mmCIF file of C-alpha atoms and ligand atoms in Angstrom:
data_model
loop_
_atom_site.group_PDB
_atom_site.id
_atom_site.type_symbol
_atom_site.label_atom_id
_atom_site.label_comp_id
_atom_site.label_asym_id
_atom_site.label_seq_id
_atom_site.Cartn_x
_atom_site.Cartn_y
_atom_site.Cartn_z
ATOM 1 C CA UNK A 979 0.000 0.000 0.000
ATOM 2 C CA UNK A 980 2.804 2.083 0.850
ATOM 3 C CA UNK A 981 4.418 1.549 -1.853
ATOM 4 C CA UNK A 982 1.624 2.165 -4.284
ATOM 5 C CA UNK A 983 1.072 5.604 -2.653
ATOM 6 C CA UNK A 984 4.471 6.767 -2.650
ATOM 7 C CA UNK A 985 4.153 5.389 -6.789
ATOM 8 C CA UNK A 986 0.995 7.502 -7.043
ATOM 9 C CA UNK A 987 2.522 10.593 -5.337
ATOM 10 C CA UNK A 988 5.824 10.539 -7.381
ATOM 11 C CA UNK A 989 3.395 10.546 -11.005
ATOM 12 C CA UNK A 990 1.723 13.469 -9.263
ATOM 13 C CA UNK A 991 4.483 15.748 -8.331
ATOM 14 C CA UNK A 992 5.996 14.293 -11.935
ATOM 15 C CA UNK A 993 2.647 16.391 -13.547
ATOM 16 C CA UNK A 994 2.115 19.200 -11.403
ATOM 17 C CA UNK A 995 6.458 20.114 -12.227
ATOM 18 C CA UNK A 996 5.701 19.548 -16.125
ATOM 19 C CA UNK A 997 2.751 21.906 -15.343
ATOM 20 C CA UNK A 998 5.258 24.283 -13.516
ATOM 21 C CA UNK A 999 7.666 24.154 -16.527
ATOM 22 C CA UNK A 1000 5.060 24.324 -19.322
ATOM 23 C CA UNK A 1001 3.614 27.717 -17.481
ATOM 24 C CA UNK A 1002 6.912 29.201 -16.777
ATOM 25 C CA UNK A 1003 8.056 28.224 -20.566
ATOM 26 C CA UNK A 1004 4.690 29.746 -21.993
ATOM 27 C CA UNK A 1005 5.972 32.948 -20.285
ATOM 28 C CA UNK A 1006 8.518 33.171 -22.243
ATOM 29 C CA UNK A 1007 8.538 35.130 -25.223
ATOM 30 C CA UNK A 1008 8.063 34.010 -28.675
ATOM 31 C CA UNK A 1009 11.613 34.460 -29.618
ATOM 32 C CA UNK A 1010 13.092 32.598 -26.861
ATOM 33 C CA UNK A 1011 10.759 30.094 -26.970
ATOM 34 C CA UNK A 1012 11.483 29.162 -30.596
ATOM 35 C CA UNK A 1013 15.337 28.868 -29.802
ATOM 36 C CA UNK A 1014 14.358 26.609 -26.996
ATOM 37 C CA UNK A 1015 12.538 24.109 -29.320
ATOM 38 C CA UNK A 1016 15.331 24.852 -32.039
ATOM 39 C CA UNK A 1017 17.453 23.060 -29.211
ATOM 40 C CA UNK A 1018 15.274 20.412 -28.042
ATOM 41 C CA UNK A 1019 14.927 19.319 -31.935
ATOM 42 C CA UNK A 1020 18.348 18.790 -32.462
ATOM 43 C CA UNK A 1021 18.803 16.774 -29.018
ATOM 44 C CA UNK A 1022 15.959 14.434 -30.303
ATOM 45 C CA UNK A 1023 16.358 14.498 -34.061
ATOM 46 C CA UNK A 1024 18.950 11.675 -33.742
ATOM 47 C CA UNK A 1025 20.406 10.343 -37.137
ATOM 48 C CA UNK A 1026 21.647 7.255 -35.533
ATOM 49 C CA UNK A 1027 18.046 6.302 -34.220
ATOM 50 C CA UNK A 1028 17.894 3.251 -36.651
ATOM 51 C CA UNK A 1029 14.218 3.262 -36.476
ATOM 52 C CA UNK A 1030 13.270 6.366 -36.887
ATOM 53 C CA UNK A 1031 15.844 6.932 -39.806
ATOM 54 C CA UNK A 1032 14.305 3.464 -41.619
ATOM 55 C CA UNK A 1033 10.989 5.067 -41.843
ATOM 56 C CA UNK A 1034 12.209 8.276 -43.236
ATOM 57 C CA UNK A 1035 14.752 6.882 -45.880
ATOM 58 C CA UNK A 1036 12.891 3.671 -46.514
ATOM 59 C CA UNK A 1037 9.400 3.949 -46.125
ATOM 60 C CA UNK A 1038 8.912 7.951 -47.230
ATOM 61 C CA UNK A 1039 12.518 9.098 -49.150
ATOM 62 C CA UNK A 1040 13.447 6.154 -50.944
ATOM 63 C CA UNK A 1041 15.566 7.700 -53.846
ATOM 64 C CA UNK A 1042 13.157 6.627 -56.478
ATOM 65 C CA UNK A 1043 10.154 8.905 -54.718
ATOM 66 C CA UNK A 1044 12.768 12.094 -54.577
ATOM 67 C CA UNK A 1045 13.855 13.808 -57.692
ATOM 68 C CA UNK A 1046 14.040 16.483 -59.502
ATOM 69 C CA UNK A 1047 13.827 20.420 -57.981
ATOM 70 C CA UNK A 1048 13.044 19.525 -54.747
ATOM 71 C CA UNK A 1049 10.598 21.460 -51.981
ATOM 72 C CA UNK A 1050 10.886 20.455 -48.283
ATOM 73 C CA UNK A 1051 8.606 22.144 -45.767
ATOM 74 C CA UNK A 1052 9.588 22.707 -41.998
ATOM 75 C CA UNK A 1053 12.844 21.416 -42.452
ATOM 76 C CA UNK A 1054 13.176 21.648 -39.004
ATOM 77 C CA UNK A 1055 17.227 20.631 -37.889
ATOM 78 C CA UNK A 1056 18.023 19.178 -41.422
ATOM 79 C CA UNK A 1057 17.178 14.889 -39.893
ATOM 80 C CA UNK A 1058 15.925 14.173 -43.413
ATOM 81 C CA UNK A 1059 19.091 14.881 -44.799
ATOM 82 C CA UNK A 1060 20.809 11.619 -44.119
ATOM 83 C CA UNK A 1061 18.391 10.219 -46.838
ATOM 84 C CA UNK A 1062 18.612 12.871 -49.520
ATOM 85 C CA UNK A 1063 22.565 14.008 -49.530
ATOM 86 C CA UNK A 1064 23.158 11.020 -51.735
ATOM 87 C CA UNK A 1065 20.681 10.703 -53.510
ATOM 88 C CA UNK A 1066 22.183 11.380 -57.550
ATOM 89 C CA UNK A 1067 18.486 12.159 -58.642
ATOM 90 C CA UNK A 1068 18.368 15.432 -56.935
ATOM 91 C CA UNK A 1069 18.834 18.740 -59.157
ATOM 92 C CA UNK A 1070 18.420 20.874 -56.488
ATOM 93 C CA UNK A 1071 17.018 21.318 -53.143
ATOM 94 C CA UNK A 1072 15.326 24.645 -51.197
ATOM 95 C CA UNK A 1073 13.895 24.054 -47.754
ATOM 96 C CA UNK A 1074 11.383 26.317 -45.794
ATOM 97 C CA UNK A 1075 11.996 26.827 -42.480
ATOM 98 C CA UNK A 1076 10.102 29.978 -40.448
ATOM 99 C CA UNK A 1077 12.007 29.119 -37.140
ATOM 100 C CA UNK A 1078 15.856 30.282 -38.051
ATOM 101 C CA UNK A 1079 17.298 29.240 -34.777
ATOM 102 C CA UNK A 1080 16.839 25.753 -36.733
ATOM 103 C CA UNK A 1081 19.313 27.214 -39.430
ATOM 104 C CA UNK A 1082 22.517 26.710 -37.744
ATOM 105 C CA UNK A 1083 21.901 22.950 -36.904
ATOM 106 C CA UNK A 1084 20.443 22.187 -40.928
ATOM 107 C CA UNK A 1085 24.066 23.908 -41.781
ATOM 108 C CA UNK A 1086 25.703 22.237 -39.239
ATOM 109 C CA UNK A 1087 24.429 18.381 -39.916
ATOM 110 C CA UNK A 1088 24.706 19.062 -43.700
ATOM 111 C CA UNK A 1089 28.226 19.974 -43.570
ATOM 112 C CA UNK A 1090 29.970 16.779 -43.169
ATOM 113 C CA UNK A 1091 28.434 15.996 -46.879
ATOM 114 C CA UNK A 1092 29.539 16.955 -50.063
ATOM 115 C CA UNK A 1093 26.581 17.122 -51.711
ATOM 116 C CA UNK A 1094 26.625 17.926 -55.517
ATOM 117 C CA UNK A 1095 23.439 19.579 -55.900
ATOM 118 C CA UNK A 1096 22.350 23.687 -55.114
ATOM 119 C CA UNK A 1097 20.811 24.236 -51.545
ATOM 120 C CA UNK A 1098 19.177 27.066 -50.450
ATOM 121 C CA UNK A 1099 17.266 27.397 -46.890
ATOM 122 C CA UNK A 1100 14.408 30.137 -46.816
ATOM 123 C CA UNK A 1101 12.686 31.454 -43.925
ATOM 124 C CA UNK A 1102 9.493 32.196 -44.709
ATOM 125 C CA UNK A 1103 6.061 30.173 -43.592
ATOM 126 C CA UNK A 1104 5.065 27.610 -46.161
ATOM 127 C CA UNK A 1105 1.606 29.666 -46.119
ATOM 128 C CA UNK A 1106 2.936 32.076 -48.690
ATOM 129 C CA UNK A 1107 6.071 30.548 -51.145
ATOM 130 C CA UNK A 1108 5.998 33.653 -53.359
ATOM 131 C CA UNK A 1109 9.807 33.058 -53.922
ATOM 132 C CA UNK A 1110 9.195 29.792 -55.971
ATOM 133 C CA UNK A 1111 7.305 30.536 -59.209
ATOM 134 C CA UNK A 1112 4.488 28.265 -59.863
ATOM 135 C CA UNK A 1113 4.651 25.109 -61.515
ATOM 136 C CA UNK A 1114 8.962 24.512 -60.605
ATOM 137 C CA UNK A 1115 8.996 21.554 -58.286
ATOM 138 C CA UNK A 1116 9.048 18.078 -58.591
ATOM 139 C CA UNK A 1117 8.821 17.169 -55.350
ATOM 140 C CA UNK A 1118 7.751 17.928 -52.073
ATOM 141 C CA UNK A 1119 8.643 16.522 -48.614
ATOM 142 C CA UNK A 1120 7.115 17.424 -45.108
ATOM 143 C CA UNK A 1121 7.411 15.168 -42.509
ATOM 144 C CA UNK A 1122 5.935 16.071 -38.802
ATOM 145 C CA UNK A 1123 5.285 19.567 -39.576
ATOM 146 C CA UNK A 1124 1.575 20.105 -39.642
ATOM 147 C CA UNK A 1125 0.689 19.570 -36.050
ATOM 148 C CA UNK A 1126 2.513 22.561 -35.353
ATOM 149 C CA UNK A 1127 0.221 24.656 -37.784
ATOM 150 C CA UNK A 1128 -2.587 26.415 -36.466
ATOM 151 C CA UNK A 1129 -5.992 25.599 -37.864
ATOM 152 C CA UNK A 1130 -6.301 27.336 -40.947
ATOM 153 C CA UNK A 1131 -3.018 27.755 -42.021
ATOM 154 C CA UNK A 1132 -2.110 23.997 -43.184
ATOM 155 C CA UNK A 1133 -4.914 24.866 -45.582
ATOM 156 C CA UNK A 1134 -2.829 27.475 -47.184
ATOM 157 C CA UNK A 1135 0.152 25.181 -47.089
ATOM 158 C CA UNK A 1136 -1.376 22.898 -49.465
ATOM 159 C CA UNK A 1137 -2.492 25.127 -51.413
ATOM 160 C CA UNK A 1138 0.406 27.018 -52.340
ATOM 161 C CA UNK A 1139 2.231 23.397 -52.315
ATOM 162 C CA UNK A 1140 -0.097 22.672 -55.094
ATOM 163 C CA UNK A 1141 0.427 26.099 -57.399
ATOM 164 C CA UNK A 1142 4.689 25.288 -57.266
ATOM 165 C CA UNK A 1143 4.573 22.049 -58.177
ATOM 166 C CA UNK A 1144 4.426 20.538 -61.297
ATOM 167 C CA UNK A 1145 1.821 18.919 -63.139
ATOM 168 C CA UNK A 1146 1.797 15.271 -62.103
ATOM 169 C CA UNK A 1147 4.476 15.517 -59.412
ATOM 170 C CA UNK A 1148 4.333 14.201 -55.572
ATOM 171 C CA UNK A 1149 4.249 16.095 -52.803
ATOM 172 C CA UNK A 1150 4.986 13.106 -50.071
ATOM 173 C CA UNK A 1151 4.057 13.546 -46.253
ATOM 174 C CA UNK A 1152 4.470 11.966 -43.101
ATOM 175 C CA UNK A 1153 2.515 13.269 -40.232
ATOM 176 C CA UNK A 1154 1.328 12.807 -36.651
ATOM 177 C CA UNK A 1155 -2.476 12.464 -36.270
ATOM 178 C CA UNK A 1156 -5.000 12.526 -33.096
ATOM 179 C CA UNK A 1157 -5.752 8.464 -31.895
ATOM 180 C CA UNK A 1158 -8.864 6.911 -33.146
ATOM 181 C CA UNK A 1159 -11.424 8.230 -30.447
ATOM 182 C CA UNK A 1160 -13.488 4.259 -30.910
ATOM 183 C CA UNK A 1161 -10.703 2.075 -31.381
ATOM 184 C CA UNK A 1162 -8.275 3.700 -28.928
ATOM 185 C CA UNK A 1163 -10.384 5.995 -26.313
ATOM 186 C CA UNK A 1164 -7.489 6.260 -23.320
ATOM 187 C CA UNK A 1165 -4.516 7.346 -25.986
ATOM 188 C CA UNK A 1166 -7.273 9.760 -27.212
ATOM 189 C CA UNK A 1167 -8.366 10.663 -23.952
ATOM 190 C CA UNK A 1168 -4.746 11.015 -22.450
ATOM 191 C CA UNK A 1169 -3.878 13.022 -25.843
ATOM 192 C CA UNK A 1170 -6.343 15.718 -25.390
ATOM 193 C CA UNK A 1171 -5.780 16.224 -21.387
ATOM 194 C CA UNK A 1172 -2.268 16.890 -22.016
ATOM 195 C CA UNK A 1173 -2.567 18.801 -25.505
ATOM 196 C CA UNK A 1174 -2.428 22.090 -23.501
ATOM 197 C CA UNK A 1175 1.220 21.259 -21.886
ATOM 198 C CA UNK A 1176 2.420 19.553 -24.729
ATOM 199 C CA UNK A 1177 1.425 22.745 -26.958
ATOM 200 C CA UNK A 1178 3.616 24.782 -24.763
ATOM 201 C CA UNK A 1179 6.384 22.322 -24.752
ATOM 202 C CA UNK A 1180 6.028 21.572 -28.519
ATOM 203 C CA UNK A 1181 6.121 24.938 -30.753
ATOM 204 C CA UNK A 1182 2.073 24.683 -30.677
ATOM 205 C CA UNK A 1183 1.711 21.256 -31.874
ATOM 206 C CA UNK A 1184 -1.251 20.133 -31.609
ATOM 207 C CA UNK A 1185 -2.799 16.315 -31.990
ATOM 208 C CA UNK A 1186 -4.967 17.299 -34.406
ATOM 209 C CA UNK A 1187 -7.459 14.941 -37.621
ATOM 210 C CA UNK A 1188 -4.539 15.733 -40.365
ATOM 211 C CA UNK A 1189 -6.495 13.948 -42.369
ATOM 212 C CA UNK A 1190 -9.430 15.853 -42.823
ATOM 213 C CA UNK A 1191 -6.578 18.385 -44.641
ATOM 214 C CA UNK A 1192 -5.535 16.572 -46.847
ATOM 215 C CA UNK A 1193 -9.305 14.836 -47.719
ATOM 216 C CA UNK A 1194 -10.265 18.489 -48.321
ATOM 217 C CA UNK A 1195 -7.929 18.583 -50.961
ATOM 218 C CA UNK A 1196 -9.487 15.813 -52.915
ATOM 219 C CA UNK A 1197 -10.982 18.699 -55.849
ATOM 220 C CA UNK A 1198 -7.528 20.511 -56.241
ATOM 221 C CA UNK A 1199 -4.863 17.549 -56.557
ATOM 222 C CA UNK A 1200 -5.435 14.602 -58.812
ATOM 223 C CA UNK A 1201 -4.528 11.910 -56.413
ATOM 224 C CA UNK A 1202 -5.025 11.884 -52.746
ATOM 225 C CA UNK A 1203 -3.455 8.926 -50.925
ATOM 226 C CA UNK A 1204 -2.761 7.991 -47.644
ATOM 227 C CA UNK A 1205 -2.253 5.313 -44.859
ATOM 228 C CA UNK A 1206 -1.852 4.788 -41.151
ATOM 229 C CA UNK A 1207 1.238 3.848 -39.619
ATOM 230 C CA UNK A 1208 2.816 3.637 -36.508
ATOM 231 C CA UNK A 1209 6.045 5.686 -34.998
ATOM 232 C CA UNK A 1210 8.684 3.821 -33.732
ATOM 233 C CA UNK A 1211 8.911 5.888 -30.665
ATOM 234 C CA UNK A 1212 8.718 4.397 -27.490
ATOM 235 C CA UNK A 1213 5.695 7.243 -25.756
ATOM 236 C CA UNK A 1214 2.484 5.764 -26.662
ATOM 237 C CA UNK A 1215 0.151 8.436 -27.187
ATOM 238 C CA UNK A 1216 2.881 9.751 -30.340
ATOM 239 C CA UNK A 1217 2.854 6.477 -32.030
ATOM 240 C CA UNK A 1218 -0.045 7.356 -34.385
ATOM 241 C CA UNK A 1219 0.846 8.931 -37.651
ATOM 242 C CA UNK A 1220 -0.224 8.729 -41.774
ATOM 243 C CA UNK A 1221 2.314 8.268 -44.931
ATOM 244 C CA UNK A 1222 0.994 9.651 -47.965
ATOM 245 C CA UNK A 1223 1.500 11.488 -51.154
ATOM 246 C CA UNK A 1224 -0.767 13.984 -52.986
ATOM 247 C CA UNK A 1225 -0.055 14.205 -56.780
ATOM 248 C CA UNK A 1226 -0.571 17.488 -58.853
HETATM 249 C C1 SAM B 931 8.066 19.066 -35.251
HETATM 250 S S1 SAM B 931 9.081 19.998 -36.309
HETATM 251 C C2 SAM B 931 9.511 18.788 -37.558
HETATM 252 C C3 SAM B 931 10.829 19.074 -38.222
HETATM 253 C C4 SAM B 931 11.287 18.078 -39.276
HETATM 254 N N1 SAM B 931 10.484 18.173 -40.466
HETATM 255 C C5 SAM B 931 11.289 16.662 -38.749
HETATM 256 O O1 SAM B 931 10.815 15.762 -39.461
HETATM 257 O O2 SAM B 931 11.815 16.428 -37.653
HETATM 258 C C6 SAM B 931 7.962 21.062 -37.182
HETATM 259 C C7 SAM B 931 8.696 22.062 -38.038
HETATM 260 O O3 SAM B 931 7.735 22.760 -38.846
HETATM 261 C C8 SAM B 931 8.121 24.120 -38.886
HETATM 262 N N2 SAM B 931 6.966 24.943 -39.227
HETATM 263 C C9 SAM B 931 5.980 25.364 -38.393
HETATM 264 N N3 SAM B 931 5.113 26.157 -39.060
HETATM 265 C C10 SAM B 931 5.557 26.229 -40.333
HETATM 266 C C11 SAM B 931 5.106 26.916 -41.491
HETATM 267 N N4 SAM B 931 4.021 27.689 -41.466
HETATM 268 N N5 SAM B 931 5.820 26.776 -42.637
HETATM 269 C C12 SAM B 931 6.912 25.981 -42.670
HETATM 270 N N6 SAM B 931 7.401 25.322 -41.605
HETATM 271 C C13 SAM B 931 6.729 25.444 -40.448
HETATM 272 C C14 SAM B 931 8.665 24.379 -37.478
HETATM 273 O O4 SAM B 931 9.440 25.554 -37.413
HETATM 274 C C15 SAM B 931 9.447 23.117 -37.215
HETATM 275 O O5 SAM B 931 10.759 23.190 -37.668
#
């Protein structure tokens, strides 16, 4: 009994300091706050994490799927590089990224490559890409960035996705989504009780239906395709996620 209370009193004072930090964080201004997640990305955005780098490079980034002028949105610390730097069918490669306290870590990891084709890093929000003229890229990649976009911004992102690319290209994704509220009620449950914290904590992301996005876009792109998969990640209530690819 003991024990069990001493258990249930050390998950307590576990939320009510994760409360404490998420507050005093939230105080923080905007600036600071975006360096502070620049940081945390680059502690977690591991390139050795086996797992997580097979389901970027093998399941999403395959060379075959990436060619061409290529688009990637919310680069974040540069983690998909390890897949692209070699990949021979790459002409070029621009990547948007609105948080520039991410920049030094995308130069930083990129570095140790020599990587044949052009690079450029903007810093602009993927809601308005007026530097790319319309119809220039091949492909698009965005992995884990749309949580982090609030409602109705990702809207706009596909949009404007949709007027650069070419006609008949991909624009691949993969993405966190909110649990199935019938086939898994606690993860859905626990998700929404700590979305406030873990907004705080996690540059606004949010666990949101991605895929009512990208269903809405079934009258402006020619394909719309997507599946559920599951994150190799060891917290259960960020294991659900979708791998798809809209076509121009
Ligand atoms: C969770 S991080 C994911 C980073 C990286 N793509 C990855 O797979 O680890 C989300 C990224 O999306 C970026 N982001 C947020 N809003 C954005 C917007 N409107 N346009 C482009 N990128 C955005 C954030 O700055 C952040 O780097």
């Amino acid at each position: 009994m003991g024990l069990i209370l001493r258990f249930l009193f050390g998950i307590l004072s576990f939320i009510v300091a994760l409360i404490a930090i998420g507050i005093g964080y939230s105080k923080l201004d905007n600036v600071y706050r975006q360096k502070i997640f620049a940081s945390i990305l680059n502690k977690v955005s591991d390139p050795n994490d086996s797992a997580m780098m097979d389901l970027r490079c093998n399941q999403l980034l395959q060379h075959s799927n990436v060619k061409g002028h290529v688009l990637e949105i919310g680069t974040g610390t540069g983690i998909n590089f390890p897949c692209l730097h070699n990949n021979t069918n790459i002409k070029s490669y621009t990547g948007i990224e609105p948080n520039v306290n991410m920049h030094q870590y995308f130069y930083n990891l990129i570095k140790q490559w020599n990587i044949p084709y052009e690079i450029r890093l903007l810093s602009n929000s993927a809601t308005d890409m007026h530097e790319i003229e319309s119809n220039s890229i091949d492909t698009i990649i965005m992995t884990f960035v749309l949580c982090s976009v609030p409602d109705p911004l990702p809207e706009k992102i596909l949009l404007e996705a949709h007027r650069i690319l070419k006609p008949d290209r991909n624009f691949i994704f993969f993405e966190h989504v909110v649990a199935n509220s019938k086939t898994k009620p606690f993860t859905y449950r626990f998700q929404k009780i700590i979305e406030p914290l873990w907004k705080i904590i996690n540059d606004g992301c949010q666990f949101k239906p991605i895929t009512n996005y990208f269903d809405a876009m079934k009258n402006v792109y020619s394909q719309v395709q997507y599946e559920h998969s599951v994150m190799p990640v060891p917290v259960f209530f960020i294991k659900d996620a979708i791998k798809g690819k809209l076509v121009k």
